[in-house]
Coordinates of C-alpha atoms and ligand atoms in Angstrom, one line a residue:
X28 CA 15.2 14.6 -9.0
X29 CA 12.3 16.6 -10.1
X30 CA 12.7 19.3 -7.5
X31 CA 16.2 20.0 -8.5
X32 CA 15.6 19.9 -12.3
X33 CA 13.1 22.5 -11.4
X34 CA 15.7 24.3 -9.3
X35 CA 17.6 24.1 -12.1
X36 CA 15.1 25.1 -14.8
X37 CA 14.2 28.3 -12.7
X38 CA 17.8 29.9 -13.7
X39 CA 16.2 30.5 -16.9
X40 CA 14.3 33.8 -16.8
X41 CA 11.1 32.6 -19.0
X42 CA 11.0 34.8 -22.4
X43 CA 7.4 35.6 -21.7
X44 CA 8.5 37.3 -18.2
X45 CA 11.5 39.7 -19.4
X46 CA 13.4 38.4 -22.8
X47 CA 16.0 40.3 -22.5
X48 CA 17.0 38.4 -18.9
X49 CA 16.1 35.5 -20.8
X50 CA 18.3 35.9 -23.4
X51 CA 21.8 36.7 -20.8
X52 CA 20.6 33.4 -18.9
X53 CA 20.8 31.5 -21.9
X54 CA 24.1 32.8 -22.6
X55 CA 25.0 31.7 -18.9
X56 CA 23.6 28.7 -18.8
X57 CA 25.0 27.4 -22.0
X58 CA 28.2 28.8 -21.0
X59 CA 28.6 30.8 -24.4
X60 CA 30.3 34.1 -22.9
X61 CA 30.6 36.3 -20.1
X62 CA 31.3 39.1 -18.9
X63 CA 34.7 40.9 -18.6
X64 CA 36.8 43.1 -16.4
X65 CA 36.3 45.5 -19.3
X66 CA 33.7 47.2 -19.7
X67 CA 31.6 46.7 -22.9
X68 CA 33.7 43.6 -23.8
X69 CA 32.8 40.2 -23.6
X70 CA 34.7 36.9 -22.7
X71 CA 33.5 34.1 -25.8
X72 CA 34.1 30.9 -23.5
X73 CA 35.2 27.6 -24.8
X74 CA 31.5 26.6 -26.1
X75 CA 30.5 30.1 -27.9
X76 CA 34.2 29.9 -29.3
X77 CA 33.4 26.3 -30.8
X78 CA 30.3 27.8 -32.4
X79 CA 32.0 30.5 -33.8
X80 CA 34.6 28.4 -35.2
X81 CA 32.1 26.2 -36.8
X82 CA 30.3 29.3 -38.4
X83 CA 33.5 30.8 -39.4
X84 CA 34.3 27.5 -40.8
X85 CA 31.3 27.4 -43.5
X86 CA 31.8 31.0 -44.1
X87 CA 35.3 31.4 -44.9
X88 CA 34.5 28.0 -47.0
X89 CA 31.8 30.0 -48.5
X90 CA 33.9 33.4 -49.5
X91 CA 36.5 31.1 -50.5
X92 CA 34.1 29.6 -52.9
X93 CA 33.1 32.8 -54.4
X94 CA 36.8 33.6 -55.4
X95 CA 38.1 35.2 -52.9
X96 CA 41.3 35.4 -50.3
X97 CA 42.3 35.9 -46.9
X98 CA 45.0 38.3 -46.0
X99 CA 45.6 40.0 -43.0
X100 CA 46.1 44.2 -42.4
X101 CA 46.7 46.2 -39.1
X102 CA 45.0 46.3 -35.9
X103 CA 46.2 50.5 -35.6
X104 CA 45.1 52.7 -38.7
X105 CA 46.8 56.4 -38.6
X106 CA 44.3 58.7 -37.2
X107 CA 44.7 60.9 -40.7
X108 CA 43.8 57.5 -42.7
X109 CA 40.6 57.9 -41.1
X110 CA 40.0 61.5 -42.2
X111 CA 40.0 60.8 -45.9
X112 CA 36.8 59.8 -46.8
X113 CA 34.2 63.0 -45.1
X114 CA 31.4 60.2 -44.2
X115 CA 33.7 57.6 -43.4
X116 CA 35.3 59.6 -40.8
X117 CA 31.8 61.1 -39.6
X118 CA 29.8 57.8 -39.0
X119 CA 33.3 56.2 -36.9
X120 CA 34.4 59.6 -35.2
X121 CA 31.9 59.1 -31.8
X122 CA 33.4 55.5 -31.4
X123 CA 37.2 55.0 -32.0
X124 CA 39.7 53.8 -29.3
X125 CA 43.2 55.6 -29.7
X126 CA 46.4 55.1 -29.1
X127 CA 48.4 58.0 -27.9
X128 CA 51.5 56.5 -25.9
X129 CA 53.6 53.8 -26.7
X130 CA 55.1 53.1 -23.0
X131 CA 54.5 53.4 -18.7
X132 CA 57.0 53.4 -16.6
X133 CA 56.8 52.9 -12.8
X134 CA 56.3 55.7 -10.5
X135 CA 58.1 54.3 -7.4
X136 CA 54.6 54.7 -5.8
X137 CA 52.4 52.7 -4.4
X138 CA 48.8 50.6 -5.4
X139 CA 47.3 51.6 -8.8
X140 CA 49.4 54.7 -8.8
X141 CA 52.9 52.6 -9.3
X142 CA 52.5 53.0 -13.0
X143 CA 51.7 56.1 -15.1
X144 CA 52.1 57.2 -18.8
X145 CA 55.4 57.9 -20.1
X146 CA 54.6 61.5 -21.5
X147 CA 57.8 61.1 -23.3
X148 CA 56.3 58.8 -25.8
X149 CA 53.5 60.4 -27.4
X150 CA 53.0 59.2 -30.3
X151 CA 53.6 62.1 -33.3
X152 CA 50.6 60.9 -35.1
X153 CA 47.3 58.8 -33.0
X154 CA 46.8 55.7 -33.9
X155 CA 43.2 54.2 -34.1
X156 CA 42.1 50.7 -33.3
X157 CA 40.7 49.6 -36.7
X158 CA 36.6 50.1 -36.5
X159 CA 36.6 48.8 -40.0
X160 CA 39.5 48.2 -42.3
X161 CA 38.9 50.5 -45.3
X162 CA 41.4 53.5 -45.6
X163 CA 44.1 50.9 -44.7
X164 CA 43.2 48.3 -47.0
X165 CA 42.7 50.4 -49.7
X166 CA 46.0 52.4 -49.2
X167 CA 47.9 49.3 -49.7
X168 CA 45.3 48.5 -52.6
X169 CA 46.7 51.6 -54.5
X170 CA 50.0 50.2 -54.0
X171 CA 48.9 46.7 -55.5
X172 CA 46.7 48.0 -58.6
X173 CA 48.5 49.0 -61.8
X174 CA 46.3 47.7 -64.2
X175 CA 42.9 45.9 -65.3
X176 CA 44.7 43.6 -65.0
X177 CA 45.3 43.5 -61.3
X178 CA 41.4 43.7 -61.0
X179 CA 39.0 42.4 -59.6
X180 CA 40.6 42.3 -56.2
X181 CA 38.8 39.8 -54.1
X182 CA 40.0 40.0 -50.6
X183 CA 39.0 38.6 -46.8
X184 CA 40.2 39.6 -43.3
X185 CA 39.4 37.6 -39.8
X186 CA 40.0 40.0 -37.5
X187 CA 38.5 41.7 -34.2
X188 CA 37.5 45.5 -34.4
X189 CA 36.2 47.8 -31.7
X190 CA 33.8 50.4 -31.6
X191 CA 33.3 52.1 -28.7
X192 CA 30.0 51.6 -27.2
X193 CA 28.0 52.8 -24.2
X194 CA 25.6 50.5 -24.3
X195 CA 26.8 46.5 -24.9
X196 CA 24.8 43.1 -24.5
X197 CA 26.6 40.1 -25.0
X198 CA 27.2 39.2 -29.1
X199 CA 25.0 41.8 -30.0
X200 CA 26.8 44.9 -29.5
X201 CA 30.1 44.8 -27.3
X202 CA 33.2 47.4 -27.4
X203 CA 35.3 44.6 -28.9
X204 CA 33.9 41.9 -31.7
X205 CA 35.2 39.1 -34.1
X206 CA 34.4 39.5 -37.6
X207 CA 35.2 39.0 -41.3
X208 CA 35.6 41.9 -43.8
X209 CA 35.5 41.3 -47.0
X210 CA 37.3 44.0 -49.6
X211 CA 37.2 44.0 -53.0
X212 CA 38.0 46.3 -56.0
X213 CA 36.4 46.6 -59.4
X214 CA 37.0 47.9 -63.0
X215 CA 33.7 49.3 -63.5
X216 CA 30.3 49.8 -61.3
X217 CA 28.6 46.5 -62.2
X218 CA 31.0 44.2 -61.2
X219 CA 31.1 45.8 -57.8
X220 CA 27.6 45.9 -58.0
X221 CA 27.8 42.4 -58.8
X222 CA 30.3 41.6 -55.9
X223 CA 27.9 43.2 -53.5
X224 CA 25.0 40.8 -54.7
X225 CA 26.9 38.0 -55.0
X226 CA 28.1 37.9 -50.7
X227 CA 24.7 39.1 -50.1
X228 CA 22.8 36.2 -51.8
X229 CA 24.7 33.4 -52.4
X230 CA 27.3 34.0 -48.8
X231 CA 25.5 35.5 -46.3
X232 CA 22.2 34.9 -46.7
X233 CA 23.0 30.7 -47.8
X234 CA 24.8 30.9 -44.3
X235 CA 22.1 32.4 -42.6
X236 CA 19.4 29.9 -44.0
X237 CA 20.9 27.0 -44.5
X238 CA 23.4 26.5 -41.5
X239 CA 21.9 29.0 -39.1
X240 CA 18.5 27.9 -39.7
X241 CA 17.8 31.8 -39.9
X242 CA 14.9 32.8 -42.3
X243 CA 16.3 36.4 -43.5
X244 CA 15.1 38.7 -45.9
X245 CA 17.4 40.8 -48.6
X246 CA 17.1 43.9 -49.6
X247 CA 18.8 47.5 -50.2
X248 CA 19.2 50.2 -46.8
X249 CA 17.6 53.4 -47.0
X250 CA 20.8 56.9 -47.0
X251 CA 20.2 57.2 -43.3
X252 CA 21.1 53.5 -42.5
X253 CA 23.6 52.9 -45.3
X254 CA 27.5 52.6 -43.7
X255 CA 28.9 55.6 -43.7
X256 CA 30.7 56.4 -46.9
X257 CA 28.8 53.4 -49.3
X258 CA 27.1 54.7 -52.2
X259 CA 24.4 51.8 -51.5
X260 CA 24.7 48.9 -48.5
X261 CA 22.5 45.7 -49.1
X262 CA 21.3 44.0 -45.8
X263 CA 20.2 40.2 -44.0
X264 CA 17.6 40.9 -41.6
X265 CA 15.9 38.5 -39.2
X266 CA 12.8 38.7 -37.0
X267 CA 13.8 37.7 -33.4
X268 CA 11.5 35.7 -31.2
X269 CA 10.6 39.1 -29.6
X270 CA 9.9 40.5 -32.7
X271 CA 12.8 42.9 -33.5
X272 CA 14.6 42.8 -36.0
X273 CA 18.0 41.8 -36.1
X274 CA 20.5 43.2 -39.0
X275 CA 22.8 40.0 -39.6
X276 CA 25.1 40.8 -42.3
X277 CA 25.7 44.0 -44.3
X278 CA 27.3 44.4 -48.1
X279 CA 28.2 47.4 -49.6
X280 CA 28.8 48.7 -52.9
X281 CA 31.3 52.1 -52.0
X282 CA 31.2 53.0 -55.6
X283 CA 34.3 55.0 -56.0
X284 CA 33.8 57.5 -52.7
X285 CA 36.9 55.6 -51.2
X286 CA 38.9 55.5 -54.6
X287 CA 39.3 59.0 -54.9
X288 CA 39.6 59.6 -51.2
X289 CA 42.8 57.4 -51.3
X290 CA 43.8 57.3 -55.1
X291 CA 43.4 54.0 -55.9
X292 CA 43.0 54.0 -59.6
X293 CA 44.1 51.8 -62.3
X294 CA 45.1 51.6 -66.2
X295 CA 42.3 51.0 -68.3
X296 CA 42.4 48.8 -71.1
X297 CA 42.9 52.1 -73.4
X298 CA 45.6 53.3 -71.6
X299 CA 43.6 55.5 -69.4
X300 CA 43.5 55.7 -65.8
X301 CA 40.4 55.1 -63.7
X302 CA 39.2 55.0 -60.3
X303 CA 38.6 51.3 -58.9
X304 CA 34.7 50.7 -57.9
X305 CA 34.8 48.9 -54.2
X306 CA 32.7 46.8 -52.2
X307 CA 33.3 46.0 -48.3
X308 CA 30.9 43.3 -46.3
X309 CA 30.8 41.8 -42.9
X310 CA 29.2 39.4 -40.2
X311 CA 29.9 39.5 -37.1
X312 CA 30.2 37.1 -33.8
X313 CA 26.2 39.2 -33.4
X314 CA 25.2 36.1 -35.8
X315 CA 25.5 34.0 -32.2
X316 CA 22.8 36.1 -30.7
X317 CA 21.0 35.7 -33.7
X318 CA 20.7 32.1 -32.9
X319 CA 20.2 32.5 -29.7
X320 CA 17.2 34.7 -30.2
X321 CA 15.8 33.0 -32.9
X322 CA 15.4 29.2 -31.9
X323 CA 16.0 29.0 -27.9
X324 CA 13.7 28.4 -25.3
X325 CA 12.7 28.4 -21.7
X326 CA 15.4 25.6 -21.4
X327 CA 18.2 27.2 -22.8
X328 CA 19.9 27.4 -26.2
X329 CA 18.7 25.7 -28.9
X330 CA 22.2 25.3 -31.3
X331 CA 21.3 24.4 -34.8
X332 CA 22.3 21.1 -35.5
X333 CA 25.2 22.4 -38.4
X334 CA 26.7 25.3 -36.0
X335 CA 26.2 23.1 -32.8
X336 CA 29.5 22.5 -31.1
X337 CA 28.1 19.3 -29.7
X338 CA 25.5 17.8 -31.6
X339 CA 24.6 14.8 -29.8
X340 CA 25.4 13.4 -26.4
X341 CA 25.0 9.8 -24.9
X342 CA 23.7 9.7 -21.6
X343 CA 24.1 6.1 -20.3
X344 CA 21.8 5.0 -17.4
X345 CA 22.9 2.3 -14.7
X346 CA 22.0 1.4 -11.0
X347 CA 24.4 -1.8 -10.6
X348 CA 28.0 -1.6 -11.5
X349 CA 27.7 -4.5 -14.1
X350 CA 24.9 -2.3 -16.2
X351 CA 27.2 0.6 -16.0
X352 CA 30.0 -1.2 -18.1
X353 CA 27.3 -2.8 -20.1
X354 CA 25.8 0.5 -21.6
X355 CA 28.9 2.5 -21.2
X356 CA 30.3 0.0 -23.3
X357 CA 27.4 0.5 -26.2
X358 CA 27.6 3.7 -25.5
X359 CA 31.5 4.1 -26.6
X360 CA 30.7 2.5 -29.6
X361 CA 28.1 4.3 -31.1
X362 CA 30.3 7.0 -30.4
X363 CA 32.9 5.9 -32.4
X364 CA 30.5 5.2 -35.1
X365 CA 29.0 8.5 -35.2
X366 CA 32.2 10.0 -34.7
X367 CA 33.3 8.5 -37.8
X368 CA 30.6 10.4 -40.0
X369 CA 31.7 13.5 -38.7
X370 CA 29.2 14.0 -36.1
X371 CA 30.1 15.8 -32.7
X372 CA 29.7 13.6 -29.9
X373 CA 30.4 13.3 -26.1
X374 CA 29.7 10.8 -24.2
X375 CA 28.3 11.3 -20.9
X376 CA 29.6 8.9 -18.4
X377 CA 30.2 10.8 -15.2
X378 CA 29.1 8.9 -12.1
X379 CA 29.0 12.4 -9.9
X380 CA 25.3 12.9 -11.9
X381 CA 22.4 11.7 -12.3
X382 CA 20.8 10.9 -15.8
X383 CA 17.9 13.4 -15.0
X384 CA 20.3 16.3 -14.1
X385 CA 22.5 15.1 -16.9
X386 CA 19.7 15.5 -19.6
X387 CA 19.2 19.3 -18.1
X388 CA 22.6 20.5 -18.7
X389 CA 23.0 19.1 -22.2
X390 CA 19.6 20.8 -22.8
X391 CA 21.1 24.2 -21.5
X392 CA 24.0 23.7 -23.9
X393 CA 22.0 23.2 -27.1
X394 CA 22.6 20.2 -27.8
X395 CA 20.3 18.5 -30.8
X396 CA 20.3 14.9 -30.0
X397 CA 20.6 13.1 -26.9
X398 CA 20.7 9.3 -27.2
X399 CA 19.5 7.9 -23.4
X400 CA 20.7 4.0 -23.1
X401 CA 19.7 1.7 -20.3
X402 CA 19.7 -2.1 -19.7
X403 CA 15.9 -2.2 -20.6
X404 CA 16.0 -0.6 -23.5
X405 CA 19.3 -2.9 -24.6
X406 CA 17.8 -6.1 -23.9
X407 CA 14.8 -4.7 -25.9
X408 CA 17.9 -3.9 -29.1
X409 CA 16.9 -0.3 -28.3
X410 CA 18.1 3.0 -27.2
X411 CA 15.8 6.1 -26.4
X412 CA 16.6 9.1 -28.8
X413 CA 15.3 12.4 -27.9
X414 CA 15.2 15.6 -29.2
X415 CA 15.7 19.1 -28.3
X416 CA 13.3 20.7 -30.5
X417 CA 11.0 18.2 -28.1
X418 CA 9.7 14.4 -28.9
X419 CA 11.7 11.6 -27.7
X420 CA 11.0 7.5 -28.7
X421 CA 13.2 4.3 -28.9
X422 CA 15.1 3.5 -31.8
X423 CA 16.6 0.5 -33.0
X424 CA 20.2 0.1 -31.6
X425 CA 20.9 -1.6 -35.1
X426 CA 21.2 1.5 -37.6
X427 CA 21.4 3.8 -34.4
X428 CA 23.5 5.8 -36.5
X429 CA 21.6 6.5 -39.5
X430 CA 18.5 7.5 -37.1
X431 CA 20.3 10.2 -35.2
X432 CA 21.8 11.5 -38.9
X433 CA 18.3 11.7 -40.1
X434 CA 17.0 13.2 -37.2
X435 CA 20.1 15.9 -37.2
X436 CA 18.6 17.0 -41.0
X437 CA 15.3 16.9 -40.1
X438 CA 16.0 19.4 -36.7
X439 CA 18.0 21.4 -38.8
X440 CA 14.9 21.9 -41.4
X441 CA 12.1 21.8 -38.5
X442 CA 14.5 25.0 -37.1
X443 CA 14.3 27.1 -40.4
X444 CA 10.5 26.5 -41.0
X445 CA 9.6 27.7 -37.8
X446 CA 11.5 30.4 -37.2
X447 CA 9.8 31.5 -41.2
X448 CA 6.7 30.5 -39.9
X449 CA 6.7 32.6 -36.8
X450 CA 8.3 35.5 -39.1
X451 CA 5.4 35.5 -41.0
X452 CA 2.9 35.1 -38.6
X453 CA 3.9 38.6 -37.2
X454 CA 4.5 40.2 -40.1
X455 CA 1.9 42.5 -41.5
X456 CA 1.3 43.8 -45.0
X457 CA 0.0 47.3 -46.5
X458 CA -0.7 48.7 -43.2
X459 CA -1.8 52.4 -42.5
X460 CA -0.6 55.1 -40.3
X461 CA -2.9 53.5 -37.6
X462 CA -2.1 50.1 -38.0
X463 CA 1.2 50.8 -37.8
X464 CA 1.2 52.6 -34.3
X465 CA -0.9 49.8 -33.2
X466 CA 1.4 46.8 -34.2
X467 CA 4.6 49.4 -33.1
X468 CA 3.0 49.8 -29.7
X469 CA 1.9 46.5 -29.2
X470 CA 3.8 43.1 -30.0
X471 CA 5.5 44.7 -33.0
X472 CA 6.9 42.5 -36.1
X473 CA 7.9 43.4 -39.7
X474 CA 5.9 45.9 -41.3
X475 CA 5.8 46.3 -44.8
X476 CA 4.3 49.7 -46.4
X477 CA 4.5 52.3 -48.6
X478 CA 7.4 55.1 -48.7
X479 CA 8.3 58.7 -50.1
X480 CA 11.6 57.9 -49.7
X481 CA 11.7 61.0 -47.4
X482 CA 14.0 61.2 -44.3
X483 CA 12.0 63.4 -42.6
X484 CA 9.1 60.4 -42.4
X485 CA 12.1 58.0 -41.4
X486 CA 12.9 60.7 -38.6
X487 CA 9.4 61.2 -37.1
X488 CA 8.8 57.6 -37.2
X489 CA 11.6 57.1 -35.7
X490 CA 10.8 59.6 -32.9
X491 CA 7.2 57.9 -32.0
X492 CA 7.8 54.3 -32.8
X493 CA 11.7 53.5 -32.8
X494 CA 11.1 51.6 -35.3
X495 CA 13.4 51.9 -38.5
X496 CA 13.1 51.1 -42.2
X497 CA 14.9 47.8 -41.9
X498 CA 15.3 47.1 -45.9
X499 CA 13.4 48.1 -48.9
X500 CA 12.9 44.8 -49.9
X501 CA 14.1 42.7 -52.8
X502 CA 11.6 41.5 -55.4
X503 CA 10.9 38.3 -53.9
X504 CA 9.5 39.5 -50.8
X505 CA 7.3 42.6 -51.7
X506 CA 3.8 42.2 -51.5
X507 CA 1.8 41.2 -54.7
X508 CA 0.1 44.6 -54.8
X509 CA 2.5 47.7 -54.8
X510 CA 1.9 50.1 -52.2
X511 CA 0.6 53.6 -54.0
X512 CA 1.4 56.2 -51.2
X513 CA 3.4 56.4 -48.3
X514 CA 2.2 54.7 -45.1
X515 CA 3.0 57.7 -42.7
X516 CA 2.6 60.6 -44.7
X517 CA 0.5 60.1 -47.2
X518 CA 2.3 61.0 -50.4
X519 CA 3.2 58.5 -53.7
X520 CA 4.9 55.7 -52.7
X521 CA 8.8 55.1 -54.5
X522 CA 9.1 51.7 -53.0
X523 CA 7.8 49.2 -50.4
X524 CA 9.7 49.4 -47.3
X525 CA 10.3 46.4 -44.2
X526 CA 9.8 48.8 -40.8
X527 CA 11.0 47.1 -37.4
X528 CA 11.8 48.0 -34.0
X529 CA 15.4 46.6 -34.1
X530 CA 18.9 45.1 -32.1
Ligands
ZN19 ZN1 6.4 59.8 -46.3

């Protein structure tokens, strides 16, 4: 048994070793996604999936929360849609898919060559495969907006996108992705402004917290990260267990820039008309290799006992066949018991495994809370619970239920304070030029210093470091003292920035 739990073990590249092998065996091993015929797009199998529909659960309830809708717009935007808005159209040119042909027809050849394009059907006008849905959403916005009274406009769409990419790695950054965009208009500039707090703070970064267990930390992009055509994007970033950062969720506040691109404007209370104020905001199936990266080990995935698609599994252990209906039977009905609370259970009883192999592949797969029971144990009133974040003990097989419950909470917290406790161990505060280069080159980490505001210093750091301003940070996480002068070039300071190497 040992030798082939080792065996087993060694499919897991260790994080130390390379972590970015690590991180595509722990996607393999837990049997989140693979990879396609495509290339750049990725397959979400049947336990990623159940993740995802567990986070897209709590977030739609989330957005729904906050006043908003779902609806659901077009997969192909008219090439000339894209056009309008001059830095829309410049930060999505290098990475659209289009549609030129609407039909193939058969060649009367042979092998791949039996079917060609139909040049007949060209299409008069491209179509692009929506990167992101704001010209089309806000064309049918100007149809729907009259009045101040039609406003605020609080809208949500589920939908893929695609953005061509050259360089993919699974959840992080394929051709293809699941998402939510979120589309709102506004009367004036503070309630968009408002809008674009509001799914920053109380949506995306609750999510991130307080079902991913991800620590993030909030704050405003600098012009060369903003999303091309905002007036200002608010970001979630996390710290990744190999110490880049990971941008998790974006809100932005596109002032009026897509308004008067598409005339969408709207009768003020005067009798006036007015250009709406927008806000657009997203996360992304990239929130799975946020979890991934953030809690896993040299095991395999470590799922967060809210988002976990199973969150606790019952291995049974027998030798005799008497013993195996014994337990099995316990086993079914703690099952039942739990299942009754809501928990996600399975219940291990394949006879093809043993218990040892059993406990290795429910590891792999994430999963919280195993519950091992054997006749000793249940002639002791005991089972063995053990879990995944490590530490394993009998519990009393009376109130079974309420000690897997609290141990599901108390994973769930263990998860976020470690992963803010590592944050902050390799985060460093009012560092110089030097220090800077030093942590950059070596283990890297948040870096919080002074900055001109200058893209010339983004550029050159940039250049020597690849690492990036990530946010310039809300109040609550600048340092106590405010930096005086710029960290890389030495003049006054306008504001503290977060710099990281990041996904
Ligand atoms: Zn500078």
């Amino acid at each position: 048994m040992a030798q082939a739990q080792q065996a087993k073990a060694q499919k897991i590249t260790p994080r130390a070793k390379d972590f970015s092998e690590w991180y595509g065996d722990v996607i393999m091993q837990a049997q989140l996604a693979d990879y396609s015929p495509v290339r750049g797009c990725m397959v979400i199998r049947p336990h990623g999936y159940r993740m995802w529909e567990l986070m897209q659960r709590a977030l739609d309830d989330l957005i729904k929360a906050t006043g908003h809708k779902n609806a659901y717009f077009p997969l192909f935007i008219p090439m000339s849609f894209l056009a309008k808005e001059a830095e829309h159209v410049e930060g999505f040119a290098k990475e659209v898919a289009l549609v030129t042909h609407t039909r193939l027809r058969a060649t009367g050849k042979e092998g791949k060559d039996a079917i060609a394009v139909d040049p007949t059907s060209a299409l008069e006008e491209p179509l692009v495969v929506r990167p992101t849905s704001e010209t089309i959403i806000y064309a049918m916005f100007a149809k729907w907006i009259q009045s101040y009274r039609d406003l605020p406009l609080l809208m949500n769409q589920w939908c893929n996108v695609v953005r061509w990419e050259l360089r993919t790695r699974l959840f992080l950054r394929t051709t293809e992705f699941l998402w939510q965009e979120g589309h709102t208009a506004h009367a004036d500039e503070p309630g968009a402004e408002r809008e674009a707090r509001t799914i920053l703070d109380q949506v995306y970064r609750r999510f991130a917290e307080e079902w991913m267990a991800m620590p993030v930390i909030t704050g405003v992009k600098t012009d060369s990260e903003k999303f091309a055509g905002a007036l200002r994007t608010y970001a979630i970033e996390a710290l990744m267990q190999d110490n880049k950062a990971l941008q998790a969720g974006t809100s932005h506040n596109l002032g009026q820039n897509f308004a008067k691109a598409i005339n969408v404007q709207y009768q003020t209370t005067t009798g006036g008309l007015e250009y709406v104020w927008n806000t657009s905001w997203g996360v992304t199936t990239r929130l799975i290799g946020g979890i991934i990266m953030t809690h896993s080990d040299d095991n395999g995935l470590i799922a967060p006992p809210k988002v976990a698609p199973v969150q606790v599994v019952i291995v049974p252990i027998w030798k005799a066949d008497d013993e195996k209906g014994q337990v099995s039977g316990v086993g079914g009905r703690v099952k039942a018991d739990l299942e009754k609370l809501g928990v996600r259970v399975e219940h291990d009883i394949r006879d093809t495994m043993k218990p040892g192999a059993k406990y290795f592949e429910w590891e792999a797969l994430g999963v919280p809370v195993r519950l091992e029971i054997g006749p000793r144990d249940l002639a002791s009133g005991q089972v063995v619970l053990a879990r995944r974040t490590g530490g394993k003990g009998p519990v009393p097989l009376q109130g079974v239920v309420a000690s897997v419950t609290k141990a599901l909470d108390e994973i769930q917290s263990s998860l976020f304070i470690a992963a803010k406790e590592r944050r902050e161990q390799n985060s460093i505060r009012g560092a110089t030029k030097a220090q800077f280069l030093e942590f950059m080159n070596g283990k890297g980490g948040f870096v919080y210093g002074g900055f001109c505001g200058s893209g010339t210093c983004e550029a050159e750091i940039k250049q020597e470091t690849n690492a990036t301003v990530r946010v310039l940070p809300d109040p609550e996480f600048r340092s106590k003292e405010a930096p005086k002068t710029c960290m890389w070039c030495g003049k006054s300071s306008i504001a503290e920035a977060v710099w990281a190497q990041a996904y």
